[in-house]
PDB file of C-alpha atoms in Angstrom:
ATOM      1  CA  MET V   1      37.679  65.953 -23.632  1.00 74.00           C
ATOM      2  CA  LYS V   2      37.576  69.321 -21.963  1.00 78.00           C
ATOM      3  CA  GLU V   3      40.101  70.366 -19.350  1.00 74.00           C
ATOM      4  CA  CYS V   4      37.264  70.814 -16.785  1.00 70.00           C
ATOM      5  CA  GLN V   5      36.235  67.084 -17.099  1.00 72.00           C
ATOM      6  CA  ILE V   6      39.826  65.683 -16.318  1.00 78.00           C
ATOM      7  CA  GLU V   7      40.066  64.965 -12.689  1.00 78.00           C
ATOM      8  CA  GLY V   8      43.366  66.545 -11.016  1.00 79.00           C
ATOM      9  CA  THR V   9      43.215  69.690 -13.183  1.00 85.00           C
ATOM     10  CA  MET V  10      42.745  73.458 -11.706  1.00 87.00           C
ATOM     11  CA  ALA V  11      39.536  73.499 -14.126  1.00 88.00           C
ATOM     12  CA  PHE V  12      38.131  70.370 -12.689  1.00 89.00           C
ATOM     13  CA  ALA V  13      38.605  71.584  -9.027  1.00 90.00           C
ATOM     14  CA  GLN V  14      37.319  74.950 -10.239  1.00 91.00           C
ATOM     15  CA  ARG V  15      34.162  73.211 -11.707  1.00 91.00           C
ATOM     16  CA  SER V  16      33.676  70.978  -8.760  1.00 91.00           C
ATOM     17  CA  ALA V  17      33.663  74.271  -6.230  1.00 92.00           C
ATOM     18  CA  VAL V  18      31.159  76.128  -8.341  1.00 92.00           C
ATOM     19  CA  GLU V  19      28.689  73.204  -8.656  1.00 91.00           C
ATOM     20  CA  ALA V  20      28.792  72.328  -4.848  1.00 91.00           C
ATOM     21  CA  ALA V  21      28.442  76.299  -3.957  1.00 91.00           C
ATOM     22  CA  LEU V  22      25.199  76.431  -6.000  1.00 90.00           C
ATOM     23  CA  ARG V  23      24.079  73.022  -4.706  1.00 89.00           C
ATOM     24  CA  ASP V  24      24.726  74.148  -1.221  1.00 89.00           C
ATOM     25  CA  ASN V  25      22.910  77.623  -1.795  1.00 87.00           C
ATOM     26  CA  ARG V  26      19.828  76.037  -3.901  1.00 84.00           C
ATOM     27  CA  CYS V  27      20.984  77.979  -7.000  1.00 85.00           C
ATOM     28  CA  ASN V  28      21.088  81.402  -5.285  1.00 87.00           C
ATOM     29  CA  LEU V  29      23.913  83.132  -7.245  1.00 89.00           C
ATOM     30  CA  SER V  30      24.365  85.802  -4.768  1.00 91.00           C
ATOM     31  CA  HIS V  31      25.216  83.298  -2.023  1.00 91.00           C
ATOM     32  CA  ALA V  32      27.037  80.825  -3.926  1.00 92.00           C
ATOM     33  CA  ALA V  33      29.514  83.805  -5.133  1.00 93.00           C
ATOM     34  CA  ARG V  34      29.803  84.970  -1.351  1.00 93.00           C
ATOM     35  CA  GLN V  35      30.599  81.276  -0.297  1.00 93.00           C
ATOM     36  CA  LEU V  36      33.182  81.201  -3.132  1.00 94.00           C
ATOM     37  CA  ARG V  37      34.460  84.567  -2.310  1.00 94.00           C
ATOM     38  CA  VAL V  38      34.055  85.844  -5.895  1.00 94.00           C
ATOM     39  CA  GLY V  39      31.976  88.576  -7.383  1.00 94.00           C
ATOM     40  CA  ARG V  40      28.589  87.690  -8.918  1.00 92.00           C
ATOM     41  CA  THR V  41      30.010  88.605 -12.333  1.00 93.00           C
ATOM     42  CA  THR V  42      32.888  86.196 -11.997  1.00 94.00           C
ATOM     43  CA  LEU V  43      30.404  83.331 -10.910  1.00 93.00           C
ATOM     44  CA  TYR V  44      28.728  84.172 -14.241  1.00 91.00           C
ATOM     45  CA  ARG V  45      31.767  83.785 -15.996  1.00 93.00           C
ATOM     46  CA  LEU V  46      32.559  80.547 -14.381  1.00 92.00           C
ATOM     47  CA  ILE V  47      29.193  79.091 -15.107  1.00 91.00           C
ATOM     48  CA  LYS V  48      29.439  80.178 -18.733  1.00 91.00           C
ATOM     49  CA  ARG V  49      33.052  78.758 -18.887  1.00 91.00           C
ATOM     50  CA  PHE V  50      32.190  75.308 -17.419  1.00 89.00           C
ATOM     51  CA  GLU V  51      28.998  75.372 -19.128  1.00 89.00           C
ATOM     52  CA  ILE V  52      27.049  74.456 -15.991  1.00 89.00           C
ATOM     53  CA  GLU V  53      23.315  74.444 -16.225  1.00 86.00           C
ATOM     54  CA  VAL V  54      21.787  76.679 -13.629  1.00 83.00           C
ATOM     55  CA  GLU V  55      17.808  76.881 -13.219  1.00 75.00           C
ATOM     56  CA  ILE V  56      17.013  80.552 -12.166  1.00 66.00           C
ATOM     57  CA  MET V  57      13.551  81.495 -11.309  1.00 61.00           C
ATOM     58  CA  PRO V  58      12.362  84.999 -12.198  1.00 62.00           C
ATOM     59  CA  ARG V  59      11.495  87.040  -9.193  1.00 60.00           C
ATOM     60  CA  THR V  60       7.731  87.000 -10.227  1.00 62.00           C
ATOM     61  CA  GLN V  61       7.710  83.172  -9.383  1.00 59.00           C
ATOM     62  CA  LEU V  62       9.727  83.390  -6.059  1.00 54.00           C
ATOM     63  CA  PRO V  63       7.707  82.145  -3.093  1.00 55.00           C
ATOM     64  CA  ARG V  64       6.113  84.869  -1.148  1.00 55.00           C
ATOM     65  CA  LEU V  65       7.209  85.206   2.680  1.00 50.00           C
ATOM     66  CA  ARG V  66       4.579  83.966   4.918  1.00 52.00           C
ATOM     67  CA  ALA V  67       4.943  87.226   7.145  1.00 49.00           C
ATOM     68  CA  ALA V  68       2.011  88.907   5.362  1.00 48.00           C
ATOM     69  CA  THR V  69      -0.160  86.052   6.046  1.00 50.00           C
ATOM     70  CA  GLN V  70       0.807  85.624   9.808  1.00 53.00           C
ATOM     71  CA  ALA V  71      -0.154  87.711  12.517  1.00 55.00           C
ATOM     72  CA  PRO V  72       2.050  90.449  13.774  1.00 59.00           C
ATOM     73  CA  THR V  73       4.094  89.806  16.702  1.00 61.00           C
ATOM     74  CA  SER V  74       5.606  91.630  19.607  1.00 68.00           C
ATOM     75  CA  VAL V  75       8.206  90.675  22.578  1.00 68.00           C
ATOM     76  CA  ARG V  76       7.111  90.884  25.907  1.00 72.00           C
ATOM     77  CA  LEU V  77       9.382  90.558  29.302  1.00 72.00           C
ATOM     78  CA  VAL V  78       7.592  88.440  31.741  1.00 75.00           C
ATOM     79  CA  ASP V  79       9.266  87.954  35.092  1.00 76.00           C
ATOM     80  CA  GLY V  80      12.697  88.234  33.384  1.00 71.00           C
ATOM     81  CA  VAL V  81      11.995  86.047  30.543  1.00 71.00           C
ATOM     82  CA  TRP V  82      11.541  87.353  27.076  1.00 69.00           C
ATOM     83  CA  TYR V  83       8.523  85.954  24.912  1.00 67.00           C
ATOM     84  CA  LEU V  84       7.672  86.188  21.407  1.00 65.00           C
ATOM     85  CA  VAL V  85       3.749  86.874  21.368  1.00 69.00           C
ATOM     86  CA  ARG V  86       1.424  87.106  18.310  1.00 65.00           C
ATOM     87  CA  ALA V  87      -0.937  90.025  18.263  1.00 62.00           C
ATOM     88  CA  ASP V  88      -4.076  87.693  18.084  1.00 61.00           C
ATOM     89  CA  SER V  89      -3.080  86.132  21.744  1.00 53.00           C
ATOM     90  CA  GLU V  90      -2.503  89.414  23.241  1.00 49.00           C
ATOM     91  CA  ARG V  91      -6.294  90.349  23.363  1.00 50.00           C
ATOM     92  CA  ALA V  92      -6.351  88.215  26.447  1.00 46.00           C
TER      93      ALA V  92
END
């Protein structure tokens, strides 16, 4: 049995922390590393050391932002209150 599988060891605690950070950040390695307060390279080493399987999507498969399909917006001050207004509704 590996040390990282024995509860109560430092390796077990580290592995648990890495897995939790990856889960909390949906396998976003940059965000997980920031949460753990380690560099991305260190996170890669920990993932390899503890043999954690991470599903990483290539950039080409990442979902596109909706901003390109939505109408542009602007901010307007009306009677002392700020409103976010879509460009298509400003014509009126």
